[in-house]
Amino acid sequence: MRTLRLSLLGVAVAAFVLPAAFSDSPTEAPTGFDNLTNGFTLQADFDSDRGTFEEREDIDEGLGPVFNAQGCAECHQSPVTGAISQITELRAGHFDGVNFIDHPGGSLINDRAVDASIQERVLGGNEVRTFRTSLNTLGDGFVEAVDSNTLVALANAQPSNMRGQFIEVPVGEAGGQTRGGRFGWKNQHASLLSFSADAYLNEMGITSVLQPNENTSNGNSTATFDEAADPEDPAVPGSPNGQDVEAFTRFMRATKAPPRDDALAATADAQAGSTLFNQIGCRTCHTRNITTSPAGTVINRGAFTVPAALGNKIIHPFSDFLLHDVGTGDGIVQNGGQSTRNKLRTAPLWGLRTRPRLMHDGETLNRNEAILRHAGQATSVINNYRNLSTTQKNQLITFLNSL
Amino acid sequence: MAGVILAFVAIVFALAARRGREAVEVEPHVPHSPGPSPPPFAVALPPPRPSEVEDGLHRAFGDTVRAGPSPRYLVGDFNGDGAEDLAVPVSPVESRLGDLNDSLANWNVQDALGVPPPRSGPAPLATSAPVTVQPNDVLLAVVHGYGGRGWRDGQARQCYLVRHATGAPLEARPRSVLLRYVEKAPSDARLSGDVILASAGKKDGFVYWTGVRYAWHPLPKKSPPHPALSP
């Protein structure tokens, strides 16, 4: 009798455990503006990495010679470290009627320098100019964990006249092999490690293993003003890509996704606005739900394995992470080819309520004007918006303000 | 005892199976298109008929404005996207001023003289008050075109009402020609498309698209005037 009871108990345990063990059901990604880890790292490590992300660099640590900011958090801070700010960066170049040509020294015009004589400025003949607002990095670990094929599937599901462009960009830590771009206004990066090294160089002027060469000033060498030996964030035991670059990467991978304003989202107006958002077609590009790759998936061309904290998670970025021409430019080509000149990544709307300045250049100051500024591939959707009543427009905007 | 062993073995197998299911992201094969975007909509459209202009205005603004006071219209690629746009001096319908100035209106009211000079670095912390339509205003109504049919397309509804943009001579010119003539061209002007020659007060100048709004820029006084300024 006792044996029978134990056998039944064992079968019962197996019945509970086996489905759980085999289950592939995705779960919601954690969200919060709370400076807490999503589980990718321990809280103590997260706090330490956040400290590195907030650190202000000086000239003797490699800052500059040309740069935009002294620390990551200067641009990624509100309401918590890793989010957004009002800071914009400046890009410029020339369009010859067929192709975009980089400004001498590259399209990024750094706004600061360690010496007045090397301050970059827009030179004559470079009539394409644009500002780019600082992007949110919270939840980017989940975005990195999205399979490139998921992005392609999103594009394929879109109507042909609204279809987004998927581009493949080099993954620095994988020897330049390519992967589907998803970070930056032009989708110029696919991995957070490559993105971190790029930003460390281009925003702070600090070289690292993946970005070992200093920027010029309008194409002229800045070596005379460079006090630290390159790479300024060198490889060390345990951190082959540089301690700082790896800390930035770990920090972003460990951030939670931006949360909704639950109280506002629960209102009747926001819920009606959410329905309108779907009905008029906003969700075609501002994709509501994406599921990340399963834990254990090797991504970034072999350079990273999706951990349990990031794998099989449902995120709500309100973006398809594809490039679209919605009539706003910005006229700049980075590494997506000339066909991307007037295309921009669909702005993820998670955390939108923290943004007073809208669109890629921050030049639009209210939700209605931002919506009406969309044209090109978004024309039919925006015309649907124009056909809404004032009450419905307010409901839609209430919904947007809950994001 | 057998049940416990069975459960244990099942759990071990299940976990082992999960661990063994490591996948590798396989990059999709997507044809890359590194070439430039195709030249958009290089189609010669016929001159507009007055009824088409009326239709275009009505599609964008409903019955909130009327063409005039003098009948006139311009066509050109004012926002540089390759599609033909329409520009018409209009007067507000006084009974619709509330709708014209509604914060959720389907158009954007701008002042060509109120555009701050192009800036660099962080965006400014303060902005001017919203521009509103006044009863006696004469505004430039601009309807941006869509696709090959431009402003005639039924989808062409992106539109602007621009104050201080209707002074004489009110003529469209290719902006590439004009900007070469202007020694200090506005740094936020784009080279493609057209501009609108229009005086403001007693100064000659032109209205151009910045990418966000319409702005006015003075022309230098030169004699004889550049051919670009001739009708």
XYZ file of C-alpha atoms in Angstrom:
634
model
C 0.000 0.000 0.000
C 2.818 2.353 0.934
C 4.589 1.562 -2.338
C 1.442 2.358 -4.248
C 1.087 5.706 -2.486
C 4.710 6.606 -3.225
C 4.293 5.591 -6.829
C 1.209 7.764 -7.179
C 3.064 10.633 -5.503
C 5.956 10.199 -7.911
C 3.642 10.200 -10.901
C 1.918 13.308 -9.553
C 5.255 15.089 -9.100
C 6.306 14.099 -12.598
C 2.981 15.318 -13.956
C 3.649 18.747 -12.483
C 7.343 18.974 -13.217
C 7.532 17.579 -16.725
C 5.223 20.114 -18.406
C 7.021 22.930 -16.642
C 10.382 21.553 -17.655
C 9.325 21.227 -21.269
C 7.220 24.381 -21.396
C 8.209 27.016 -23.941
C 5.504 29.470 -22.974
C 6.983 32.941 -23.040
C 6.630 35.175 -20.027
C 6.393 38.935 -19.696
C 9.702 40.778 -19.503
C 10.144 42.671 -16.251
C 9.536 46.412 -16.470
C 10.331 49.318 -14.207
C 11.984 52.669 -13.767
C 13.473 51.401 -10.539
C 17.221 50.862 -10.969
C 16.757 47.155 -10.334
C 18.281 44.345 -12.367
C 16.158 42.222 -14.663
C 18.028 39.184 -13.393
C 20.776 39.096 -16.012
C 23.249 40.175 -13.344
C 23.109 40.274 -9.573
C 21.892 43.559 -8.098
C 25.333 44.351 -6.680
C 26.916 43.902 -10.117
C 24.124 45.915 -11.711
C 24.756 48.763 -9.280
C 28.469 48.621 -10.002
C 27.919 48.640 -13.770
C 25.422 51.473 -13.413
C 28.135 53.393 -11.569
C 30.456 52.913 -14.528
C 27.678 54.032 -16.885
C 27.233 57.196 -14.777
C 30.963 57.888 -14.405
C 32.326 61.168 -15.817
C 35.510 60.771 -17.802
C 38.395 63.241 -17.916
C 41.137 63.997 -20.426
C 43.698 61.844 -18.637
C 41.292 58.918 -18.901
C 41.017 59.399 -22.632
C 38.144 61.852 -22.984
C 38.119 63.405 -26.453
C 39.960 65.018 -28.173
C 36.533 65.564 -29.780
C 33.457 64.378 -27.957
C 29.824 65.051 -27.064
C 29.583 64.106 -23.403
C 31.677 63.066 -20.421
C 29.568 60.079 -19.461
C 26.863 57.798 -20.814
C 24.339 59.091 -18.291
C 24.662 62.644 -19.586
C 22.483 61.544 -22.494
C 20.768 58.489 -21.022
C 19.409 59.503 -17.641
C 15.726 60.485 -17.357
C 13.906 59.306 -15.302
C 16.582 56.741 -14.413
C 20.039 55.936 -15.687
C 19.858 54.286 -19.093
C 16.754 56.119 -20.285
C 16.569 59.330 -22.332
C 17.413 63.029 -22.193
C 16.850 66.180 -24.180
C 20.391 65.983 -25.591
C 20.719 65.784 -29.360
C 23.702 64.999 -31.515
C 24.493 66.669 -34.826
C 25.080 64.906 -38.120
C 25.889 66.412 -41.512
C 27.004 65.636 -45.016
C 26.308 66.324 -48.669
C 23.778 64.895 -51.091
C 25.019 65.043 -54.667
C 21.636 64.251 -56.138
C 22.264 60.512 -56.141
C 24.334 59.614 -53.102
C 24.877 60.914 -49.592
C 28.511 61.754 -48.941
C 29.833 61.920 -45.393
C 31.011 65.223 -43.983
C 34.836 65.271 -43.802
C 35.699 63.222 -40.735
C 32.340 61.442 -40.736
C 28.725 62.509 -40.482
C 28.870 62.942 -36.709
C 29.874 66.481 -35.769
C 31.084 66.398 -32.181
C 29.850 69.358 -30.165
C 32.793 69.523 -27.767
C 36.561 69.335 -27.878
C 39.430 69.436 -25.391
C 40.977 72.346 -27.297
C 39.313 75.198 -29.178
C 41.518 74.660 -32.212
C 40.013 71.265 -32.944
C 36.366 72.072 -32.381
C 34.385 70.453 -35.163
C 31.883 72.483 -37.152
C 29.767 71.974 -40.227
C 31.825 72.921 -43.250
C 30.438 74.605 -46.345
C 28.953 72.336 -48.952
C 27.451 70.030 -46.364
C 23.848 71.059 -46.638
C 22.365 67.895 -45.148
C 22.144 68.512 -41.423
C 20.097 66.843 -38.767
C 19.818 66.493 -35.052
C 19.237 63.139 -33.406
C 17.762 62.796 -29.960
C 19.325 60.480 -27.387
C 17.728 57.064 -27.388
C 16.438 55.020 -24.507
C 18.582 51.990 -23.682
C 16.354 50.463 -20.998
C 15.219 47.011 -22.054
C 17.768 46.829 -24.854
C 18.981 43.453 -23.606
C 15.636 42.044 -24.634
C 15.834 43.768 -28.010
C 19.252 42.248 -28.592
C 17.779 38.838 -27.803
C 15.182 39.122 -30.584
C 15.976 36.770 -33.454
C 16.743 38.526 -36.736
C 14.209 36.235 -38.389
C 11.537 37.697 -36.129
C 12.305 41.141 -37.537
C 12.173 39.828 -41.097
C 8.833 38.179 -40.330
C 7.498 41.509 -39.098
C 8.560 43.148 -42.354
C 7.004 40.392 -44.426
C 3.720 40.800 -42.588
C 3.502 44.488 -43.444
C 1.669 45.745 -46.548
C 4.078 46.264 -49.412
C 3.690 50.049 -49.380
C 4.516 50.156 -45.662
C 7.106 47.390 -45.512
C 10.081 48.126 -43.333
C 13.653 47.560 -44.424
C 15.762 45.005 -42.582
C 19.486 45.666 -42.802
C 22.441 43.603 -41.691
C 25.289 45.357 -39.956
C 28.671 44.228 -38.655
C 29.017 42.706 -35.200
C 32.425 43.923 -34.044
C 33.008 41.182 -31.496
C 32.239 38.548 -34.153
C 34.935 39.748 -36.486
C 32.597 41.898 -38.517
C 30.115 39.152 -39.426
C 26.717 40.689 -39.951
C 23.449 40.491 -38.041
C 20.101 42.263 -38.285
C 20.518 45.867 -37.106
C 18.201 47.112 -34.354
C 20.019 49.784 -32.321
C 20.397 53.465 -33.203
C 18.232 55.741 -35.340
C 19.581 54.029 -38.466
C 19.696 50.504 -37.041
C 23.448 50.831 -37.270
C 24.138 48.199 -34.610
C 23.007 44.677 -33.870
C 24.854 43.981 -30.618
C 25.082 45.979 -27.426
C 28.806 45.373 -27.153
C 29.421 46.914 -30.586
C 27.015 49.718 -29.748
C 28.820 50.441 -26.459
C 32.237 50.581 -28.104
C 30.854 52.840 -30.856
C 29.260 55.223 -28.362
C 32.338 55.284 -26.147
C 34.385 56.447 -29.122
C 31.906 58.681 -30.925
C 30.218 60.305 -27.933
C 33.115 60.434 -25.462
C 36.165 60.022 -27.631
C 37.415 56.981 -25.753
C 38.953 54.222 -27.811
C 38.597 50.553 -26.987
C 39.455 47.157 -28.402
C 36.600 47.215 -30.909
C 37.102 50.896 -31.780
C 40.845 51.516 -31.457
C 41.218 54.641 -33.618
C 40.528 58.170 -32.431
C 38.100 60.368 -34.314
C 39.399 63.234 -36.360
C 38.317 66.845 -36.196
C 36.596 67.528 -39.517
C 38.980 65.003 -41.040
C 42.156 66.374 -39.438
C 44.196 64.360 -36.975
C 43.682 65.087 -33.290
C 46.695 63.058 -32.170
C 48.495 66.110 -30.754
C 45.730 66.546 -28.225
C 45.387 62.880 -27.274
C 47.043 62.317 -23.893
C 46.130 58.669 -23.320
C 47.493 55.704 -25.234
C 45.048 53.829 -27.449
C 43.058 51.805 -26.798
C 42.086 53.886 -23.798
C 39.800 51.109 -22.542
C 42.182 48.197 -23.149
C 41.713 44.474 -22.930
C 42.411 43.123 -19.455
C 42.091 39.619 -18.035
C 38.396 38.843 -17.778
C 37.414 41.771 -19.990
C 38.795 41.164 -23.472
C 36.808 44.059 -24.930
C 37.686 46.548 -22.212
C 36.356 46.884 -18.683
C 34.202 49.939 -19.339
C 32.721 48.804 -22.627
C 31.833 45.473 -21.075
C 30.326 47.173 -18.004
C 28.137 49.394 -20.210
C 27.013 46.322 -22.104
C 26.223 44.324 -18.974
C 24.323 47.280 -17.548
C 22.108 47.671 -20.619
C 21.527 43.943 -20.856
C 20.425 43.906 -17.221
C 17.968 46.813 -17.405
C 14.250 46.288 -17.194
C 12.049 47.455 -20.034
C 10.269 50.821 -19.688
C 7.026 50.345 -17.743
C 3.530 51.548 -18.607
C 1.744 54.136 -16.494
C -0.639 51.506 -15.156
C -3.088 53.958 -13.622
C -3.477 55.907 -16.850
C -3.492 52.752 -18.953
C -6.443 51.475 -16.941
C -8.642 54.470 -17.772
C -11.449 54.116 -20.256
C -9.928 56.776 -22.495
C -6.545 55.043 -22.680
C -8.174 51.714 -23.398
C -10.297 53.228 -26.134
C -7.160 54.895 -27.474
C -5.370 51.566 -27.439
C -8.094 50.073 -29.609
C -7.895 53.046 -31.987
C -4.111 52.635 -32.164
C -4.707 49.168 -33.589
C -7.682 50.055 -35.734
C -6.148 52.934 -37.647
C -2.961 50.993 -38.295
C -0.326 52.490 -35.996
C 0.578 49.016 -34.827
C 1.642 48.008 -38.323
C 5.049 49.534 -37.607
C 4.794 50.386 -33.898
C 4.619 46.660 -33.121
C 3.079 45.944 -29.739
C 4.437 42.493 -28.890
C 7.684 40.746 -29.723
C 8.999 37.562 -28.108
C 12.723 37.137 -27.601
C 14.695 34.033 -28.584
C 14.649 31.086 -26.190
C 17.291 30.964 -23.494
C 20.340 29.181 -24.787
C 20.099 30.606 -28.288
C 23.464 31.683 -29.617
C 23.197 35.148 -31.176
C 25.484 37.937 -32.344
C 27.158 35.464 -34.696
C 28.307 33.268 -31.875
C 29.441 36.028 -29.533
C 26.586 35.860 -27.016
C 24.191 33.257 -25.681
C 20.754 34.412 -24.601
C 20.490 33.829 -20.834
C 17.364 32.775 -18.969
C 16.734 36.345 -17.801
C 16.407 37.576 -21.382
C 15.156 34.493 -23.202
C 11.576 33.763 -24.225
C 10.321 37.089 -22.901
C 7.443 39.102 -24.272
C 8.301 42.762 -24.735
C 6.071 45.653 -25.771
C 8.409 48.048 -27.552
C 5.836 49.509 -29.963
C 8.438 49.258 -32.697
C 9.275 46.791 -35.433
C 12.958 47.796 -35.295
C 12.904 48.223 -39.074
C 13.763 51.224 -41.214
C 10.916 53.201 -42.798
C 10.550 56.336 -44.887
C 7.874 58.365 -43.131
C 8.800 61.599 -44.853
C 10.984 62.961 -42.091
C 14.406 62.192 -43.505
C 16.961 62.426 -42.138
C 19.120 62.323 -45.252
C 22.079 60.627 -43.561
C 23.532 57.258 -44.552
C 25.419 55.205 -41.977
C 26.005 51.530 -42.604
C 22.741 50.547 -44.258
C 23.570 51.699 -47.768
C 22.233 54.578 -49.837
C 18.728 53.131 -49.891
C 18.431 54.016 -46.200
C 19.188 57.712 -46.698
C 15.695 58.898 -45.910
C 14.729 56.071 -43.601
C 14.741 55.857 -39.838
C 14.103 53.076 -37.369
C 10.517 53.043 -36.147
C 10.790 54.905 -32.875
C 10.015 52.505 -30.017
C 7.157 54.110 -28.102
C 7.821 52.373 -24.782
C 8.612 55.127 -22.310
C 7.079 57.748 -24.627
C 5.537 59.594 -21.686
C 9.017 60.620 -20.573
C 9.664 62.447 -23.866
C 8.640 66.087 -24.298
C 10.579 66.418 -27.589
C 9.515 64.106 -30.331
C 10.657 62.555 -33.603
C 14.283 61.880 -34.477
C 15.334 65.530 -34.214
C 13.300 66.476 -31.153
C 11.833 69.340 -33.180
C 8.206 68.377 -32.620
C 6.733 69.345 -29.303
C 3.329 67.732 -29.040
C 1.760 64.396 -29.832
C -0.685 65.681 -32.478
C 2.040 67.444 -34.451
C 4.270 64.388 -34.195
C 1.540 62.202 -35.641
C 0.810 64.691 -38.432
C 4.507 64.927 -39.262
C 4.443 61.325 -40.449
C 4.027 61.020 -44.226
C 5.495 58.677 -46.857
C 4.925 55.074 -45.826
C 2.706 56.203 -42.945
C 0.360 58.314 -45.089
C -2.662 56.022 -45.068
C -2.435 55.493 -41.310
C -2.149 59.206 -40.613
C -5.110 59.904 -42.858
C -7.056 57.443 -40.722
C -5.997 59.537 -37.739
C -7.174 62.702 -39.498
C -10.588 61.103 -39.866
C -10.959 60.553 -36.099
C -13.153 62.819 -34.020
C -11.575 65.161 -31.498
C -12.652 62.813 -28.708
C -11.026 59.853 -30.435
C -7.810 61.794 -31.074
C -7.699 62.679 -27.388
C -8.221 59.031 -26.479
C -5.387 57.964 -28.746
C -3.104 60.587 -27.249
C -4.087 59.511 -23.738
C -3.064 55.990 -24.701
C 0.272 57.265 -26.014
C 0.795 59.153 -22.770
C 0.356 55.893 -20.873
C 3.337 54.320 -22.632
C 9.916 3.902 -4.010
C 9.518 3.089 -7.669
C 7.415 6.240 -8.096
C 10.084 8.423 -6.545
C 12.714 6.917 -8.794
C 10.441 7.372 -11.794
C 9.878 11.029 -10.956
C 13.570 11.629 -10.389
C 14.529 10.002 -13.658
C 11.851 11.976 -15.522
C 13.071 15.282 -14.107
C 16.684 14.505 -14.931
C 15.744 13.591 -18.491
C 13.578 16.665 -18.899
C 16.267 19.045 -17.719
C 18.915 17.314 -19.773
C 16.704 17.567 -22.814
C 16.238 21.301 -22.271
C 19.926 21.878 -21.836
C 20.619 20.023 -25.040
C 18.307 22.241 -27.090
C 20.804 24.997 -27.717
C 19.920 26.846 -30.890
C 21.949 29.165 -33.031
C 20.379 32.211 -34.619
C 20.608 31.739 -38.362
C 20.736 35.062 -40.125
C 17.962 35.370 -42.684
C 18.899 35.768 -46.311
C 17.562 39.160 -47.260
C 18.617 40.698 -50.553
C 20.629 43.789 -49.737
C 19.853 46.942 -51.645
C 22.895 49.134 -51.259
C 22.047 51.424 -54.136
C 20.527 54.852 -53.875
C 16.802 55.302 -53.550
C 15.169 55.567 -56.966
C 14.542 59.139 -58.088
C 11.033 59.737 -56.873
C 8.111 60.559 -59.110
C 9.899 62.244 -62.017
C 6.615 62.672 -63.763
C 5.604 65.832 -65.595
C 2.138 66.694 -64.402
C -0.252 68.924 -66.322
C -0.909 72.456 -65.071
C -3.562 72.486 -62.400
C -7.123 73.451 -63.189
C -8.917 75.784 -60.758
C -11.370 73.027 -59.857
C -8.475 70.710 -58.953
C -6.992 73.403 -56.739
C -10.349 73.799 -55.002
C -10.552 70.046 -54.516
C -7.012 69.863 -53.140
C -7.668 72.667 -50.688
C -10.963 71.202 -49.570
C -9.472 67.743 -49.060
C -6.863 69.201 -46.736
C -8.678 72.011 -44.955
C -12.367 71.302 -45.436
C -14.336 74.544 -45.496
C -12.163 76.392 -42.981
C -10.350 78.495 -45.582
C -11.114 79.962 -48.989
C -8.699 80.782 -51.791
C -7.866 84.423 -52.116
C -8.120 87.310 -51.718
C -6.578 87.179 -55.206
C -6.864 83.919 -57.137
C -3.406 82.413 -57.398
C -1.688 79.092 -56.858
C 1.771 77.595 -57.137
C 2.943 74.057 -57.681
C 6.400 72.685 -56.953
C 8.232 70.227 -54.770
C 8.407 72.422 -51.717
C 9.376 69.736 -49.197
C 11.907 68.067 -51.482
C 10.389 64.584 -51.419
C 9.917 64.372 -55.179
C 6.127 64.706 -55.132
C 4.420 67.840 -56.465
C 2.982 70.108 -53.764
C 0.376 72.859 -53.937
C 0.612 76.335 -52.389
C -2.326 78.729 -52.381
C -2.877 82.070 -50.610
C -6.008 81.681 -48.514
C -8.161 83.601 -46.087
C -9.695 82.035 -42.998
C -13.436 81.572 -42.845
C -14.148 83.668 -39.793
C -16.807 81.362 -38.400
C -14.264 78.512 -38.471
C -11.447 80.247 -36.600
C -11.996 77.953 -33.639
C -11.474 74.900 -35.815
C -8.480 76.456 -37.558
C -6.774 77.043 -34.228
C -7.829 73.764 -32.622
C -4.821 72.067 -31.031
C -5.916 68.797 -32.625
C -6.526 70.227 -36.087
C -5.322 68.235 -39.074
C -2.948 70.984 -40.135
C -0.095 72.874 -38.614
C -0.217 76.661 -38.302
C 3.207 78.259 -38.665
C 4.783 81.691 -38.997
C 7.519 81.891 -41.612
C 9.090 84.819 -39.765
C 8.918 83.104 -36.396
C 11.399 80.351 -37.091
C 14.438 80.657 -34.844
C 17.809 80.537 -36.554
C 19.314 77.077 -36.998
C 21.116 75.975 -33.909
C 23.652 73.407 -32.862
C 24.132 71.413 -29.713
C 21.373 70.721 -27.235
C 17.888 71.777 -28.262
C 16.698 75.094 -26.793
C 14.875 74.969 -23.516
C 12.158 77.450 -24.420
C 9.942 77.756 -27.452
C 7.689 80.525 -28.697
C 3.949 80.524 -28.142
C 1.781 78.614 -30.616
C 1.009 80.481 -33.829
C -2.690 81.179 -34.280
C -4.755 82.267 -37.252
C -6.252 85.746 -36.984
C -9.431 86.881 -38.815
C -7.673 89.147 -41.316
C -4.716 86.898 -42.038
C -3.724 85.948 -45.539
C -1.992 82.614 -45.184
C -0.113 80.373 -47.525
C -1.889 77.022 -47.545
C 0.531 74.274 -48.521
C -0.614 70.752 -49.360
C 2.190 68.218 -49.609
C 1.890 65.774 -52.465
C 1.812 62.007 -52.257
C 3.248 59.664 -54.870
C 3.260 60.265 -58.585
C 0.028 62.262 -58.612
C 1.361 64.648 -56.008
C -1.145 66.996 -54.370
C -3.941 65.694 -56.595
C -3.747 62.271 -54.947
C -6.632 61.501 -52.631
C -4.104 60.626 -49.917
C -2.419 64.047 -50.063
C -3.601 65.581 -46.820
C -0.431 66.670 -45.022
C -0.899 70.428 -44.937
C 0.267 73.681 -43.401
C -1.037 77.214 -42.973
C 1.861 79.646 -43.059
C 1.698 83.282 -41.970
C 3.992 85.902 -43.535
C 4.547 83.822 -46.671
C 2.318 85.391 -49.320
C 4.161 88.568 -50.298
C 4.894 89.343 -53.968
C 6.081 87.952 -56.284
C 4.975 84.557 -54.909
C 6.639 82.361 -57.465
C 8.216 78.912 -57.271
C 11.904 78.461 -58.116
C 14.300 75.498 -57.925
C 16.014 75.861 -54.598
C 19.363 74.567 -55.804
C 19.637 77.544 -58.173
C 18.455 80.023 -55.616
C 20.613 78.814 -52.766
C 23.727 79.112 -54.901
C 22.809 82.738 -55.467
C 22.377 83.382 -51.758
C 25.791 83.929 -50.199
C 24.754 82.905 -46.714
C 22.137 80.301 -47.313
C 20.151 79.155 -44.300
C 21.913 76.140 -42.880
C 18.708 74.193 -42.411
C 17.663 74.460 -46.052
C 17.715 71.348 -48.200
C 19.045 71.428 -51.716
C 16.420 69.357 -53.450
C 13.034 70.662 -54.478
C 11.726 74.204 -54.797
C 11.359 77.396 -52.806
C 8.808 80.183 -53.037
C 9.941 83.708 -53.803
C 7.957 85.926 -51.463
C 8.649 89.311 -49.934
C 8.117 90.073 -46.276
C 7.528 93.701 -45.445
C 9.737 95.537 -47.913
C 12.363 92.834 -48.132
C 12.742 90.330 -50.915
C 13.177 86.778 -49.816
C 12.014 83.232 -50.152
C 10.072 80.677 -48.194
C 11.695 77.274 -47.794
C 11.040 73.965 -46.018
C 13.367 73.189 -43.115
C 12.252 69.588 -42.753
C 9.837 70.519 -39.998
C 8.354 73.892 -40.950
C 8.288 76.671 -43.516
C 10.660 79.558 -42.899
C 11.489 82.825 -44.676
C 14.993 83.951 -45.649
C 16.024 87.332 -47.126
C 17.586 87.671 -50.567
C 20.690 89.792 -51.038
C 20.268 92.979 -53.022
C 22.157 92.499 -56.274
C 22.064 94.281 -59.566
C 21.283 92.978 -62.038
C 19.161 90.343 -60.347
C 20.134 86.722 -60.799
C 18.304 84.912 -63.630
C 16.753 82.674 -61.006
C 14.731 85.640 -59.823
C 13.349 86.458 -63.251
C 9.879 85.180 -64.009
